mmCIF file of C-alpha atoms and ligand atoms in Angstrom:
data_model
loop_
_atom_site.group_PDB
_atom_site.id
_atom_site.type_symbol
_atom_site.label_atom_id
_atom_site.label_comp_id
_atom_site.label_asym_id
_atom_site.label_seq_id
_atom_site.Cartn_x
_atom_site.Cartn_y
_atom_site.Cartn_z
ATOM 1 C CA MET A 19 0.000 0.000 0.000
ATOM 2 C CA SER A 20 1.397 3.377 -0.916
ATOM 3 C CA GLU A 21 1.662 5.933 1.855
ATOM 4 C CA VAL A 22 -0.134 9.262 1.866
ATOM 5 C CA GLN A 23 1.872 12.203 0.512
ATOM 6 C CA TYR A 24 1.639 15.662 2.012
ATOM 7 C CA LYS A 25 2.958 19.012 0.856
ATOM 8 C CA SER A 26 4.203 21.790 3.050
ATOM 9 C CA ALA A 27 5.408 25.279 2.203
ATOM 10 C CA CYS A 28 6.550 28.486 3.836
ATOM 11 C CA LEU A 29 4.300 31.560 3.612
ATOM 12 C CA CYS A 30 5.683 32.824 0.272
ATOM 13 C CA GLY A 31 6.043 29.355 -1.280
ATOM 14 C CA ALA A 32 9.764 29.697 -2.076
ATOM 15 C CA VAL A 33 10.457 26.628 0.083
ATOM 16 C CA GLN A 34 8.377 23.523 -0.530
ATOM 17 C CA LEU A 35 8.486 20.088 1.052
ATOM 18 C CA GLU A 36 7.071 16.707 0.158
ATOM 19 C CA ILE A 37 6.333 14.521 3.135
ATOM 20 C CA THR A 38 5.623 10.793 3.067
ATOM 21 C CA GLY A 39 3.186 9.193 5.483
ATOM 22 C CA GLU A 40 1.543 10.214 8.732
ATOM 23 C CA PRO A 41 3.643 11.836 11.480
ATOM 24 C CA ALA A 42 5.429 9.527 13.926
ATOM 25 C CA ALA A 43 4.043 11.802 16.651
ATOM 26 C CA MET A 44 1.920 14.936 16.951
ATOM 27 C CA ALA A 45 2.367 17.123 19.998
ATOM 28 C CA CYS A 46 1.887 20.600 21.416
ATOM 29 C CA CYS A 47 5.144 22.116 22.636
ATOM 30 C CA HIS A 48 5.018 24.850 25.276
ATOM 31 C CA CYS A 49 8.780 25.425 25.595
ATOM 32 C CA ASP A 50 10.144 28.941 25.764
ATOM 33 C CA SER A 51 12.320 28.463 22.632
ATOM 34 C CA CYS A 52 9.413 27.271 20.473
ATOM 35 C CA ARG A 53 7.153 30.020 21.769
ATOM 36 C CA ARG A 54 9.640 32.758 20.995
ATOM 37 C CA TRP A 55 10.768 31.335 17.663
ATOM 38 C CA PHE A 56 7.273 30.622 16.345
ATOM 39 C CA GLY A 57 5.832 33.757 17.994
ATOM 40 C CA ALA A 58 2.896 31.777 19.377
ATOM 41 C CA PRO A 59 1.824 30.535 22.830
ATOM 42 C CA ILE A 60 1.986 26.892 21.676
ATOM 43 C CA HIS A 61 3.776 25.116 18.831
ATOM 44 C CA GLY A 62 1.772 22.331 17.138
ATOM 45 C CA GLY A 63 4.462 19.983 15.897
ATOM 46 C CA CYS A 64 4.515 16.898 13.673
ATOM 47 C CA LEU A 65 7.517 14.666 14.157
ATOM 48 C CA TYR A 66 8.845 12.845 11.100
ATOM 49 C CA SER A 67 11.854 10.685 10.404
ATOM 50 C CA ILE A 68 14.208 12.922 8.356
ATOM 51 C CA ASP A 69 14.158 10.433 5.434
ATOM 52 C CA LYS A 70 10.376 10.958 5.016
ATOM 53 C CA VAL A 71 10.857 14.632 4.177
ATOM 54 C CA ARG A 72 12.158 15.915 0.837
ATOM 55 C CA ILE A 73 12.904 19.541 0.026
ATOM 56 C CA VAL A 74 11.497 19.869 -3.510
ATOM 57 C CA LYS A 75 11.981 23.610 -3.926
ATOM 58 C CA GLY A 76 14.068 26.381 -2.424
ATOM 59 C CA GLU A 77 16.795 24.446 -0.605
ATOM 60 C CA ASP A 78 19.069 27.461 -1.203
ATOM 61 C CA ARG A 79 16.490 29.727 0.476
ATOM 62 C CA ILE A 80 16.607 27.863 3.789
ATOM 63 C CA GLY A 81 18.334 29.560 6.702
ATOM 64 C CA THR A 82 19.233 27.731 9.915
ATOM 65 C CA PHE A 83 19.140 29.123 13.436
ATOM 66 C CA LYS A 84 20.602 27.390 16.481
ATOM 67 C CA TYR A 85 19.870 28.967 19.851
ATOM 68 C CA THR A 86 23.213 27.702 21.159
ATOM 69 C CA GLU A 87 26.181 26.355 19.199
ATOM 70 C CA ASP A 88 25.606 22.764 20.389
ATOM 71 C CA SER A 89 21.788 22.935 20.273
ATOM 72 C CA GLU A 90 20.012 19.747 19.199
ATOM 73 C CA SER A 91 17.324 21.853 17.514
ATOM 74 C CA HIS A 92 18.310 23.190 14.086
ATOM 75 C CA ARG A 93 15.530 25.661 13.318
ATOM 76 C CA LYS A 94 15.001 26.105 9.574
ATOM 77 C CA TYR A 95 13.201 29.038 7.999
ATOM 78 C CA CYS A 96 12.678 30.682 4.621
ATOM 79 C CA THR A 97 15.116 33.535 4.050
ATOM 80 C CA SER A 98 12.565 35.316 1.808
ATOM 81 C CA CYS A 99 9.439 35.403 4.021
ATOM 82 C CA SER A 100 10.899 34.223 7.391
ATOM 83 C CA GLY A 101 8.239 31.486 7.435
ATOM 84 C CA ARG A 102 9.119 28.567 9.681
ATOM 85 C CA VAL A 103 9.869 25.409 7.687
ATOM 86 C CA MET A 104 10.972 22.756 10.192
ATOM 87 C CA VAL A 105 13.114 22.033 13.223
ATOM 88 C CA ASP A 106 15.663 19.270 12.652
ATOM 89 C CA HIS A 107 16.759 17.095 15.582
ATOM 90 C CA PRO A 108 19.830 15.345 14.090
ATOM 91 C CA SER A 109 20.641 13.398 17.270
ATOM 92 C CA ILE A 110 17.400 11.379 16.903
ATOM 93 C CA ASN A 111 17.208 11.624 13.079
ATOM 94 C CA MET A 112 13.848 13.368 13.267
ATOM 95 C CA THR A 113 12.451 16.662 12.076
ATOM 96 C CA ASP A 114 9.519 18.613 13.461
ATOM 97 C CA ILE A 115 7.249 20.269 10.899
ATOM 98 C CA PRO A 116 4.672 22.841 12.047
ATOM 99 C CA ALA A 117 1.236 21.231 11.687
ATOM 100 C CA VAL A 118 -0.197 24.499 10.361
ATOM 101 C CA SER A 119 2.048 24.319 7.280
ATOM 102 C CA ILE A 120 1.127 20.775 6.189
ATOM 103 C CA GLN A 121 -1.704 20.967 3.647
ATOM 104 C CA GLY A 122 -4.600 18.604 4.300
ATOM 105 C CA LEU A 123 -3.219 17.122 7.508
ATOM 106 C CA THR A 124 -5.623 16.731 10.415
ATOM 107 C CA PHE A 125 -3.690 17.730 13.512
ATOM 108 C CA VAL A 126 -4.538 15.353 16.344
ATOM 109 C CA PRO A 127 -1.977 15.851 19.127
ATOM 110 C CA THR A 128 -1.597 13.091 21.712
ATOM 111 C CA LEU A 129 0.398 14.974 24.338
ATOM 112 C CA HIS A 130 1.789 18.300 25.542
ATOM 113 C CA SER A 131 5.521 18.742 26.124
ATOM 114 C CA HIS A 132 7.442 21.245 28.282
ATOM 115 C CA TYR A 133 4.177 22.104 30.058
ATOM 116 C CA ALA A 134 6.176 23.481 33.013
ATOM 117 C CA GLU A 135 7.060 26.446 30.746
ATOM 118 C CA ARG A 136 3.463 27.074 29.587
ATOM 119 C CA VAL A 137 1.932 30.522 29.272
ATOM 120 C CA LEU A 138 -1.457 29.178 28.174
ATOM 121 C CA ARG A 139 -3.248 26.390 30.031
ATOM 122 C CA ILE A 140 -5.081 23.793 27.950
ATOM 123 C CA PHE A 141 -7.918 21.617 29.256
ATOM 124 C CA ASP A 142 -8.118 18.780 26.745
ATOM 125 C CA GLY A 143 -7.452 15.780 28.976
ATOM 126 C CA LEU A 144 -4.201 14.871 27.180
ATOM 127 C CA PRO A 145 -1.019 14.094 29.144
ATOM 128 C CA LYS A 146 0.952 17.211 30.115
ATOM 129 C CA TYR A 147 4.629 16.336 30.426
ATOM 130 C CA LYS A 148 6.840 18.549 32.568
ATOM 131 C CA ASP A 149 9.516 18.170 29.885
ATOM 132 C CA PHE A 150 8.729 15.421 27.421
ATOM 133 C CA ASP A 151 7.715 11.866 26.720
ATOM 134 C CA PRO A 152 9.964 9.119 28.207
ATOM 135 C CA ASP A 153 9.900 7.388 24.781
ATOM 136 C CA VAL A 154 12.081 10.179 23.397
ATOM 137 C CA GLY A 155 14.313 10.667 26.436
ATOM 138 C CA GLY A 156 12.146 12.834 28.703
ATOM 139 C CA THR A 157 11.566 12.262 32.436
ATOM 140 C CA GLY A 158 7.910 11.379 31.795
ATOM 141 C CA GLU A 159 6.860 13.471 34.809
ATOM 142 C CA LEU A 160 3.260 14.621 34.415
ATOM 143 C CA LEU A 161 1.759 17.932 35.538
ATOM 144 C CA GLU A 162 -1.779 19.064 36.335
ATOM 145 C CA GLU A 163 -3.654 20.788 33.519
HETATM 146 ZN ZN1 ZN B 27 9.045 31.849 2.089
HETATM 147 ZN ZN1 ZN B 28 9.518 23.386 22.038
#
């Protein structure tokens, strides 16, 4: 069976991605870095294995920002419109694509990460991890909504 294909683009369309299959995980991140970089109270992220994502247009228009030199989050954006493209996590071979930029995807998060840093409380009954999921190296400690 062939997997579903999604397309994603920055605001101006200079950078375009083709994405194969459903996300490995969908989550809401409340961390201070995501909030400030995305300029939003919560980041809705879709985690994909890096090999499922192909840059089909505008590779030369992609800029990379790392908050610290040894940061595990390589934040990629369009140098024309500043639109956020994805956040690579090379140490786990995954990339995080903003759900809002994936055309036709239904965003169904299963958890909240870095809830200790939240500025907006969410009452949706999903697990609220203090940092993140133990499956991807977090403490797994849960917080009240
Ligand atoms: Zn752009
Ligand atoms: Zn974050």
